[in-house]
PDB file of C-alpha atoms and ligand atoms in Angstrom:
ATOM      1  CA  MET A1436     -16.206 -34.555   2.192  1.00  0.00           C
ATOM      2  CA  SER A1437     -17.541 -31.142   1.199  1.00  0.00           C
ATOM      3  CA  SER A1438     -17.699 -28.596   3.989  1.00  0.00           C
ATOM      4  CA  ASP A1439     -21.520 -28.425   4.117  1.00  0.00           C
ATOM      5  CA  VAL A1440     -21.561 -32.193   4.757  1.00  0.00           C
ATOM      6  CA  GLN A1441     -18.790 -31.877   7.379  1.00  0.00           C
ATOM      7  CA  ILE A1442     -20.685 -29.204   9.308  1.00  0.00           C
ATOM      8  CA  ILE A1443     -23.833 -31.351   9.391  1.00  0.00           C
ATOM      9  CA  GLU A1444     -21.900 -34.491  10.409  1.00  0.00           C
ATOM     10  CA  LYS A1445     -20.243 -32.643  13.271  1.00  0.00           C
ATOM     11  CA  ALA A1446     -23.611 -31.524  14.676  1.00  0.00           C
ATOM     12  CA  ARG A1447     -24.965 -35.052  14.261  1.00  0.00           C
ATOM     13  CA  ALA A1448     -21.968 -36.506  16.103  1.00  0.00           C
ATOM     14  CA  GLU A1449     -22.712 -34.127  18.977  1.00  0.00           C
ATOM     15  CA  ARG A1450     -26.420 -35.076  18.836  1.00  0.00           C
ATOM     16  CA  ARG A1451     -27.467 -31.554  17.981  1.00  0.00           C
ATOM     17  CA  THR A1452     -30.215 -30.639  15.516  1.00  0.00           C
ATOM     18  CA  ILE A1453     -29.691 -26.869  15.670  1.00  0.00           C
ATOM     19  CA  LEU A1454     -26.565 -25.487  14.034  1.00  0.00           C
ATOM     20  CA  THR A1455     -25.028 -22.422  15.631  1.00  0.00           C
ATOM     21  CA  GLU A1456     -24.996 -19.137  13.727  1.00  0.00           C
ATOM     22  CA  MET A1457     -21.307 -19.707  13.017  1.00  0.00           C
ATOM     23  CA  GLU A1458     -21.905 -23.199  11.588  1.00  0.00           C
ATOM     24  CA  SER A1459     -24.951 -22.006   9.666  1.00  0.00           C
ATOM     25  CA  LYS A1460     -22.959 -19.173   8.097  1.00  0.00           C
ATOM     26  CA  GLN A1461     -20.029 -21.472   7.282  1.00  0.00           C
ATOM     27  CA  LEU A1462     -22.539 -23.657   5.497  1.00  0.00           C
ATOM     28  CA  LEU A1463     -23.913 -20.663   3.560  1.00  0.00           C
ATOM     29  CA  THR A1464     -20.376 -19.657   2.602  1.00  0.00           C
ATOM     30  CA  SER A1465     -19.789 -23.147   1.229  1.00  0.00           C
ATOM     31  CA  LEU A1466     -22.930 -22.674  -0.902  1.00  0.00           C
ATOM     32  CA  GLY A1467     -21.553 -19.405  -2.302  1.00  0.00           C
ATOM     33  CA  ILE A1468     -23.830 -17.117  -0.277  1.00  0.00           C
ATOM     34  CA  ARG A1469     -22.208 -14.003   1.244  1.00  0.00           C
ATOM     35  CA  THR A1470     -22.279 -13.626   5.028  1.00  0.00           C
ATOM     36  CA  THR A1471     -20.531 -11.421   7.572  1.00  0.00           C
ATOM     37  CA  GLU A1472     -17.026 -12.405   8.614  1.00  0.00           C
ATOM     38  CA  MET A1473     -17.074 -13.882  12.092  1.00  0.00           C
ATOM     39  CA  ARG A1474     -14.699 -15.341  14.674  1.00  0.00           C
ATOM     40  CA  LEU A1475     -15.471 -17.026  17.987  1.00  0.00           C
ATOM     41  CA  ALA A1476     -14.087 -15.443  21.170  1.00  0.00           C
ATOM     42  CA  PRO A1477     -14.343 -17.596  24.300  1.00  0.00           C
ATOM     43  CA  SER A1478     -13.352 -14.758  26.637  1.00  0.00           C
ATOM     44  CA  ARG A1479     -13.566 -10.991  27.077  1.00  0.00           C
ATOM     45  CA  GLU A1480      -9.859 -10.569  26.275  1.00  0.00           C
ATOM     46  CA  GLU A1481     -10.161 -12.564  23.080  1.00  0.00           C
ATOM     47  CA  ALA A1482     -13.249 -10.617  22.041  1.00  0.00           C
ATOM     48  CA  VAL A1483     -11.249  -7.399  22.389  1.00  0.00           C
ATOM     49  CA  ALA A1484      -8.264  -8.871  20.513  1.00  0.00           C
ATOM     50  CA  LEU A1485     -10.491 -10.130  17.668  1.00  0.00           C
ATOM     51  CA  SER A1486     -12.303  -6.795  17.435  1.00  0.00           C
ATOM     52  CA  ARG A1487      -8.962  -5.164  16.617  1.00  0.00           C
ATOM     53  CA  GLU A1488      -8.575  -7.565  13.693  1.00  0.00           C
ATOM     54  CA  VAL A1489     -12.174  -7.247  12.489  1.00  0.00           C
ATOM     55  CA  GLY A1490     -12.087  -3.442  12.825  1.00  0.00           C
ATOM     56  CA  TYR A1491     -14.697  -0.959  14.028  1.00  0.00           C
ATOM     57  CA  PRO A1492     -17.612  -0.674  14.140  1.00  0.00           C
ATOM     58  CA  CYS A1493     -18.135  -4.351  14.901  1.00  0.00           C
ATOM     59  CA  VAL A1494     -20.868  -6.585  16.302  1.00  0.00           C
ATOM     60  CA  LEU A1495     -20.811  -9.021  19.242  1.00  0.00           C
ATOM     61  CA  LYS A1496     -23.319 -11.864  19.516  1.00  0.00           C
ATOM     62  CA  VAL A1497     -23.707 -14.614  22.061  1.00  0.00           C
ATOM     63  CA  SER A1498     -22.738 -18.059  20.786  1.00  0.00           C
ATOM     64  CA  SER A1499     -24.711 -20.814  22.459  1.00  0.00           C
ATOM     65  CA  PRO A1500     -26.415 -23.948  21.178  1.00  0.00           C
ATOM     66  CA  ASP A1501     -29.152 -23.206  23.742  1.00  0.00           C
ATOM     67  CA  ILE A1502     -29.917 -19.627  22.637  1.00  0.00           C
ATOM     68  CA  THR A1503     -31.468 -19.373  19.194  1.00  0.00           C
ATOM     69  CA  HIS A1504     -33.193 -16.003  19.593  1.00  0.00           C
ATOM     70  CA  LYS A1505     -30.137 -14.029  20.527  1.00  0.00           C
ATOM     71  CA  SER A1506     -31.624 -10.505  20.796  1.00  0.00           C
ATOM     72  CA  ASP A1507     -34.435 -11.712  23.069  1.00  0.00           C
ATOM     73  CA  ALA A1508     -31.747 -12.827  25.510  1.00  0.00           C
ATOM     74  CA  GLY A1509     -29.845  -9.527  25.241  1.00  0.00           C
ATOM     75  CA  GLY A1510     -27.204 -11.362  23.233  1.00  0.00           C
ATOM     76  CA  VAL A1511     -26.596  -8.932  20.337  1.00  0.00           C
ATOM     77  CA  LYS A1512     -24.667  -5.629  20.446  1.00  0.00           C
ATOM     78  CA  VAL A1513     -24.131  -3.721  17.201  1.00  0.00           C
ATOM     79  CA  GLY A1514     -22.147  -0.621  16.296  1.00  0.00           C
ATOM     80  CA  LEU A1515     -19.288  -1.175  18.753  1.00  0.00           C
ATOM     81  CA  ALA A1516     -16.764   1.534  18.016  1.00  0.00           C
ATOM     82  CA  SER A1517     -13.826   0.840  20.344  1.00  0.00           C
ATOM     83  CA  GLU A1518     -12.050  -1.774  22.488  1.00  0.00           C
ATOM     84  CA  GLU A1519     -13.785  -0.350  25.569  1.00  0.00           C
ATOM     85  CA  GLN A1520     -17.206  -0.732  23.994  1.00  0.00           C
ATOM     86  CA  VAL A1521     -16.392  -4.316  22.998  1.00  0.00           C
ATOM     87  CA  ALA A1522     -15.317  -5.183  26.551  1.00  0.00           C
ATOM     88  CA  GLU A1523     -18.493  -3.628  27.990  1.00  0.00           C
ATOM     89  CA  ALA A1524     -20.661  -5.360  25.401  1.00  0.00           C
ATOM     90  CA  TYR A1525     -19.073  -8.717  26.270  1.00  0.00           C
ATOM     91  CA  ASP A1526     -19.943  -8.289  29.951  1.00  0.00           C
ATOM     92  CA  ALA A1527     -23.459  -7.058  29.192  1.00  0.00           C
ATOM     93  CA  ILE A1528     -24.146  -9.990  26.851  1.00  0.00           C
ATOM     94  CA  MET A1529     -22.870 -12.553  29.358  1.00  0.00           C
ATOM     95  CA  SER A1530     -24.821 -11.232  32.319  1.00  0.00           C
ATOM     96  CA  SER A1531     -28.050 -10.782  30.365  1.00  0.00           C
ATOM     97  CA  CYS A1532     -27.886 -14.242  28.745  1.00  0.00           C
ATOM     98  CA  ARG A1533     -27.063 -15.952  32.060  1.00  0.00           C
ATOM     99  CA  GLU A1534     -30.027 -14.233  33.650  1.00  0.00           C
ATOM    100  CA  LYS A1535     -32.522 -14.754  30.809  1.00  0.00           C
ATOM    101  CA  VAL A1536     -31.538 -18.302  29.851  1.00  0.00           C
ATOM    102  CA  PRO A1537     -30.293 -19.902  33.068  1.00  0.00           C
ATOM    103  CA  GLY A1538     -28.201 -23.009  32.523  1.00  0.00           C
ATOM    104  CA  ALA A1539     -27.465 -22.269  28.851  1.00  0.00           C
ATOM    105  CA  ALA A1540     -24.094 -23.559  27.660  1.00  0.00           C
ATOM    106  CA  ILE A1541     -22.319 -20.435  26.352  1.00  0.00           C
ATOM    107  CA  GLU A1542     -19.263 -20.885  24.106  1.00  0.00           C
ATOM    108  CA  GLY A1543     -18.508 -17.177  24.144  1.00  0.00           C
ATOM    109  CA  VAL A1544     -19.326 -14.472  21.633  1.00  0.00           C
ATOM    110  CA  THR A1545     -18.825 -14.129  17.934  1.00  0.00           C
ATOM    111  CA  VAL A1546     -17.097 -10.974  16.765  1.00  0.00           C
ATOM    112  CA  GLN A1547     -18.397  -9.881  13.380  1.00  0.00           C
ATOM    113  CA  ASN A1548     -17.879  -7.067  10.985  1.00  0.00           C
ATOM    114  CA  MET A1549     -20.848  -4.718  10.942  1.00  0.00           C
ATOM    115  CA  ALA A1550     -22.657  -4.984   7.632  1.00  0.00           C
ATOM    116  CA  PRO A1551     -23.718  -1.589   6.219  1.00  0.00           C
ATOM    117  CA  ALA A1552     -27.467  -0.989   6.502  1.00  0.00           C
ATOM    118  CA  GLY A1553     -29.495  -2.342   3.613  1.00  0.00           C
ATOM    119  CA  LEU A1554     -33.093  -3.298   2.920  1.00  0.00           C
ATOM    120  CA  GLU A1555     -33.858  -6.208   5.273  1.00  0.00           C
ATOM    121  CA  VAL A1556     -35.281  -9.292   3.607  1.00  0.00           C
ATOM    122  CA  ILE A1557     -35.667 -12.859   4.785  1.00  0.00           C
ATOM    123  CA  VAL A1558     -35.348 -16.230   3.130  1.00  0.00           C
ATOM    124  CA  GLY A1559     -36.653 -19.267   4.932  1.00  0.00           C
ATOM    125  CA  MET A1560     -36.994 -22.951   4.244  1.00  0.00           C
ATOM    126  CA  ALA A1561     -39.495 -25.234   5.961  1.00  0.00           C
ATOM    127  CA  THR A1562     -40.560 -28.808   5.402  1.00  0.00           C
ATOM    128  CA  ASP A1563     -44.242 -29.248   4.646  1.00  0.00           C
ATOM    129  CA  PRO A1564     -45.537 -32.693   5.646  1.00  0.00           C
ATOM    130  CA  GLN A1565     -47.376 -32.968   2.324  1.00  0.00           C
ATOM    131  CA  PHE A1566     -45.285 -30.990  -0.161  1.00  0.00           C
ATOM    132  CA  GLY A1567     -41.794 -31.412   1.284  1.00  0.00           C
ATOM    133  CA  PRO A1568     -39.273 -28.554   1.267  1.00  0.00           C
ATOM    134  CA  VAL A1569     -40.711 -25.091   0.642  1.00  0.00           C
ATOM    135  CA  LEU A1570     -38.830 -21.788   0.358  1.00  0.00           C
ATOM    136  CA  MET A1571     -40.185 -18.524   1.669  1.00  0.00           C
ATOM    137  CA  PHE A1572     -39.220 -14.981   0.717  1.00  0.00           C
ATOM    138  CA  GLY A1573     -40.293 -11.711   2.297  1.00  0.00           C
ATOM    139  CA  LEU A1574     -39.202  -8.327   3.538  1.00  0.00           C
ATOM    140  CA  GLY A1575     -38.049  -8.150   7.154  1.00  0.00           C
ATOM    141  CA  GLY A1576     -39.603  -6.374  10.114  1.00  0.00           C
ATOM    142  CA  VAL A1577     -43.314  -5.478  10.143  1.00  0.00           C
ATOM    143  CA  TRP A1578     -43.779  -6.737   6.609  1.00  0.00           C
ATOM    144  CA  VAL A1579     -43.370 -10.292   7.743  1.00  0.00           C
ATOM    145  CA  GLU A1580     -44.427  -9.983  11.399  1.00  0.00           C
ATOM    146  CA  VAL A1581     -47.590  -7.918  11.055  1.00  0.00           C
ATOM    147  CA  LEU A1582     -48.560  -8.109   7.414  1.00  0.00           C
ATOM    148  CA  ARG A1583     -47.370 -11.660   6.699  1.00  0.00           C
ATOM    149  CA  ASP A1584     -46.351 -10.457   3.263  1.00  0.00           C
ATOM    150  CA  VAL A1585     -44.380 -13.467   2.054  1.00  0.00           C
ATOM    151  CA  SER A1586     -44.251 -15.741  -0.965  1.00  0.00           C
ATOM    152  CA  PHE A1587     -43.764 -19.520  -0.997  1.00  0.00           C
ATOM    153  CA  LYS A1588     -42.279 -21.798  -3.654  1.00  0.00           C
ATOM    154  CA  LEU A1589     -41.817 -25.549  -3.757  1.00  0.00           C
ATOM    155  CA  VAL A1590     -38.291 -26.955  -3.994  1.00  0.00           C
ATOM    156  CA  PRO A1591     -36.718 -27.338  -6.518  1.00  0.00           C
ATOM    157  CA  LEU A1592     -37.176 -23.754  -7.702  1.00  0.00           C
ATOM    158  CA  THR A1593     -36.792 -22.832 -11.360  1.00  0.00           C
ATOM    159  CA  LYS A1594     -35.297 -19.475 -12.311  1.00  0.00           C
ATOM    160  CA  ASP A1595     -38.835 -18.253 -13.000  1.00  0.00           C
ATOM    161  CA  ASP A1596     -39.946 -19.411  -9.532  1.00  0.00           C
ATOM    162  CA  ALA A1597     -37.095 -17.471  -7.946  1.00  0.00           C
ATOM    163  CA  ARG A1598     -37.968 -14.361  -9.935  1.00  0.00           C
ATOM    164  CA  SER A1599     -41.658 -14.504  -9.048  1.00  0.00           C
ATOM    165  CA  ALA A1600     -40.892 -15.298  -5.371  1.00  0.00           C
ATOM    166  CA  VAL A1601     -39.120 -11.939  -5.202  1.00  0.00           C
ATOM    167  CA  THR A1602     -41.582  -9.912  -7.301  1.00  0.00           C
ATOM    168  CA  GLU A1603     -44.943 -11.268  -6.161  1.00  0.00           C
ATOM    169  CA  ILE A1604     -44.876 -10.048  -2.548  1.00  0.00           C
ATOM    170  CA  ARG A1605     -47.264  -7.151  -2.017  1.00  0.00           C
ATOM    171  CA  ALA A1606     -44.473  -4.796  -0.963  1.00  0.00           C
ATOM    172  CA  ALA A1607     -42.292  -5.613  -3.992  1.00  0.00           C
ATOM    173  CA  LYS A1608     -42.264  -1.904  -4.861  1.00  0.00           C
ATOM    174  CA  LEU A1609     -39.893  -1.314  -1.954  1.00  0.00           C
ATOM    175  CA  LEU A1610     -37.301  -3.390  -3.808  1.00  0.00           C
ATOM    176  CA  GLU A1611     -37.473  -0.845  -6.639  1.00  0.00           C
ATOM    177  CA  GLY A1612     -36.230   1.946  -4.421  1.00  0.00           C
ATOM    178  CA  PHE A1613     -38.010   3.975  -1.827  1.00  0.00           C
ATOM    179  CA  ARG A1614     -37.876   7.712  -1.081  1.00  0.00           C
ATOM    180  CA  GLY A1615     -34.979   8.220  -3.426  1.00  0.00           C
ATOM    181  CA  SER A1616     -32.999   5.107  -2.506  1.00  0.00           C
ATOM    182  CA  ALA A1617     -31.594   3.009  -5.326  1.00  0.00           C
ATOM    183  CA  PRO A1618     -33.309  -0.267  -6.300  1.00  0.00           C
ATOM    184  CA  VAL A1619     -31.893  -3.371  -4.655  1.00  0.00           C
ATOM    185  CA  ASP A1620     -30.138  -6.152  -6.543  1.00  0.00           C
ATOM    186  CA  LYS A1621     -33.014  -8.571  -7.135  1.00  0.00           C
ATOM    187  CA  ALA A1622     -30.780 -10.928  -9.101  1.00  0.00           C
ATOM    188  CA  ALA A1623     -28.651 -11.401  -5.957  1.00  0.00           C
ATOM    189  CA  LEU A1624     -31.775 -12.368  -3.978  1.00  0.00           C
ATOM    190  CA  GLU A1625     -32.908 -14.774  -6.687  1.00  0.00           C
ATOM    191  CA  ASP A1626     -29.445 -16.281  -6.684  1.00  0.00           C
ATOM    192  CA  ILE A1627     -29.671 -16.922  -2.917  1.00  0.00           C
ATOM    193  CA  LEU A1628     -33.055 -18.639  -3.363  1.00  0.00           C
ATOM    194  CA  LEU A1629     -31.689 -20.881  -6.118  1.00  0.00           C
ATOM    195  CA  ARG A1630     -28.583 -21.823  -4.115  1.00  0.00           C
ATOM    196  CA  ILE A1631     -30.684 -22.714  -1.068  1.00  0.00           C
ATOM    197  CA  SER A1632     -33.061 -24.690  -3.269  1.00  0.00           C
ATOM    198  CA  ASP A1633     -30.200 -26.719  -4.807  1.00  0.00           C
ATOM    199  CA  PHE A1634     -28.771 -27.384  -1.363  1.00  0.00           C
ATOM    200  CA  VAL A1635     -31.985 -28.554   0.322  1.00  0.00           C
ATOM    201  CA  ALA A1636     -32.950 -30.645  -2.707  1.00  0.00           C
ATOM    202  CA  LYS A1637     -29.783 -32.701  -2.213  1.00  0.00           C
ATOM    203  CA  THR A1638     -29.787 -32.547   1.607  1.00  0.00           C
ATOM    204  CA  PRO A1639     -33.063 -33.994   2.905  1.00  0.00           C
ATOM    205  CA  GLU A1640     -31.844 -34.016   6.505  1.00  0.00           C
ATOM    206  CA  VAL A1641     -32.171 -30.225   6.661  1.00  0.00           C
ATOM    207  CA  ARG A1642     -35.600 -29.477   8.104  1.00  0.00           C
ATOM    208  CA  GLU A1643     -35.584 -25.713   8.453  1.00  0.00           C
ATOM    209  CA  MET A1644     -33.465 -22.721   7.469  1.00  0.00           C
ATOM    210  CA  ASP A1645     -33.719 -19.058   8.351  1.00  0.00           C
ATOM    211  CA  LEU A1646     -31.643 -16.314   6.768  1.00  0.00           C
ATOM    212  CA  ASN A1647     -33.070 -13.512   8.869  1.00  0.00           C
ATOM    213  CA  PRO A1648     -32.145 -10.855   8.043  1.00  0.00           C
ATOM    214  CA  ILE A1649     -30.389 -10.609   4.710  1.00  0.00           C
ATOM    215  CA  PHE A1650     -29.308  -7.039   3.931  1.00  0.00           C
ATOM    216  CA  ALA A1651     -30.066  -6.275   0.278  1.00  0.00           C
ATOM    217  CA  TYR A1652     -28.018  -3.592  -1.481  1.00  0.00           C
ATOM    218  CA  PRO A1653     -28.073  -1.938  -4.913  1.00  0.00           C
ATOM    219  CA  ASP A1654     -25.176  -4.295  -5.653  1.00  0.00           C
ATOM    220  CA  GLY A1655     -25.348  -7.681  -3.894  1.00  0.00           C
ATOM    221  CA  ALA A1656     -26.808  -8.979  -0.647  1.00  0.00           C
ATOM    222  CA  ILE A1657     -25.372 -10.396   2.554  1.00  0.00           C
ATOM    223  CA  ALA A1658     -26.815 -12.800   5.161  1.00  0.00           C
ATOM    224  CA  VAL A1659     -26.410 -11.149   8.552  1.00  0.00           C
ATOM    225  CA  ASP A1660     -27.975 -13.948  10.629  1.00  0.00           C
ATOM    226  CA  ALA A1661     -28.579 -17.607   9.819  1.00  0.00           C
ATOM    227  CA  ARG A1662     -29.993 -20.684  11.468  1.00  0.00           C
ATOM    228  CA  VAL A1663     -30.151 -24.234  10.143  1.00  0.00           C
ATOM    229  CA  ILE A1664     -32.182 -26.982  11.816  1.00  0.00           C
ATOM    230  CA  LEU A1665     -31.788 -30.670  11.037  1.00  0.00           C
ATOM    231  CA  GLY A1666     -34.522 -33.291  11.274  1.00  0.00           C
ATOM    232  CA  GLU A1667     -34.441 -35.745  14.191  1.00  0.00           C
TER     233      GLU A1667
HETATM  234  P1  ADP B 897     -31.467 -12.878  16.501  1.00  0.00           P
HETATM  235  O1  ADP B 897     -30.960 -14.216  16.956  1.00  0.00           O
HETATM  236  O2  ADP B 897     -32.102 -12.116  17.609  1.00  0.00           O
HETATM  237  O3  ADP B 897     -32.341 -12.985  15.297  1.00  0.00           O
HETATM  238  P2  ADP B 897     -29.582 -11.400  14.787  1.00  0.00           P
HETATM  239  O4  ADP B 897     -28.272 -12.026  14.518  1.00  0.00           O
HETATM  240  O5  ADP B 897     -30.596 -11.444  13.687  1.00  0.00           O
HETATM  241  O6  ADP B 897     -30.154 -12.025  16.138  1.00  0.00           O
HETATM  242  O7  ADP B 897     -29.311  -9.888  15.214  1.00  0.00           O
HETATM  243  C1  ADP B 897     -30.365  -8.992  15.503  1.00  0.00           C
HETATM  244  C2  ADP B 897     -30.299  -7.775  14.589  1.00  0.00           C
HETATM  245  O8  ADP B 897     -29.042  -7.123  14.733  1.00  0.00           O
HETATM  246  C3  ADP B 897     -30.404  -8.120  13.112  1.00  0.00           C
HETATM  247  O9  ADP B 897     -31.743  -8.179  12.688  1.00  0.00           O
HETATM  248  C4  ADP B 897     -29.639  -6.991  12.446  1.00  0.00           C
HETATM  249  O10 ADP B 897     -30.490  -5.857  12.255  1.00  0.00           O
HETATM  250  C5  ADP B 897     -28.578  -6.640  13.480  1.00  0.00           C
HETATM  251  N1  ADP B 897     -27.304  -7.310  13.157  1.00  0.00           N
HETATM  252  C6  ADP B 897     -26.902  -8.528  13.584  1.00  0.00           C
HETATM  253  N2  ADP B 897     -25.688  -8.854  13.112  1.00  0.00           N
HETATM  254  C7  ADP B 897     -25.275  -7.811  12.369  1.00  0.00           C
HETATM  255  C8  ADP B 897     -24.073  -7.531  11.602  1.00  0.00           C
HETATM  256  N3  ADP B 897     -23.047  -8.388  11.544  1.00  0.00           N
HETATM  257  N4  ADP B 897     -24.018  -6.343  10.959  1.00  0.00           N
HETATM  258  C9  ADP B 897     -25.032  -5.452  11.020  1.00  0.00           C
HETATM  259  N5  ADP B 897     -26.173  -5.662  11.714  1.00  0.00           N
HETATM  260  C10 ADP B 897     -26.303  -6.817  12.387  1.00  0.00           C
HETATM  261 MG1   MG B 898     -32.045 -12.894  13.263  1.00  0.00          MG
END
């Protein structure tokens, strides 16, 4: 069995429709999409031990099948520069998540390498009742939240679809470099869209995907957060 199928079967066996960030990123890795390295720490001590392996600065995020919007629950701490900061972040994440989402099952935290800042973009997949799977591309932050500046393409995407998905958003100029910054690697973003398209075309049980954000760089792109939702 390929690993994307194994990850989905495991969630099914546990009667879950929402894959954790860790599972979602393992799935992306199996599709050839770059993500941050991450390890699960079930305790404060293990979080500290793993942070030594991952190196500093690192990121801690709550891992819970019941918490899908991790920052809203106080479940994300970035830029942790030492063992002490990791230990404090672990405690802060646990107490905030217990308070904000009472009763949530918490597996622990994931310890991740901190991806260098890049231009934040998002790739999403949703299932339209009429048209079936649709992919969405946009820039992160206000561009998507306030201006709803996104493009949509029906699965399966052609190479031309992927190219126009990236270039037809209103803010596409930002991809060409902004205030002296180098242009981002549009081919890497198109490649992500095509890999997701291939995957969802052959995996109809996936109902929704969110790669939010992806950090885009002059050379490559990396998914920093991911969520996959299966149909009932
Ligand atoms: P949420 O569940 O709230 O969407 P995210 O995993 O997207 O949580 O984390 C919130 C923000 O923290 C991201 O938008 C990103 O800016 C930053 N972030 C998260 N993980 C990393 C990472 N590994 N490296 C760098 N920045 C990160
Ligand atoms: Mg996110």
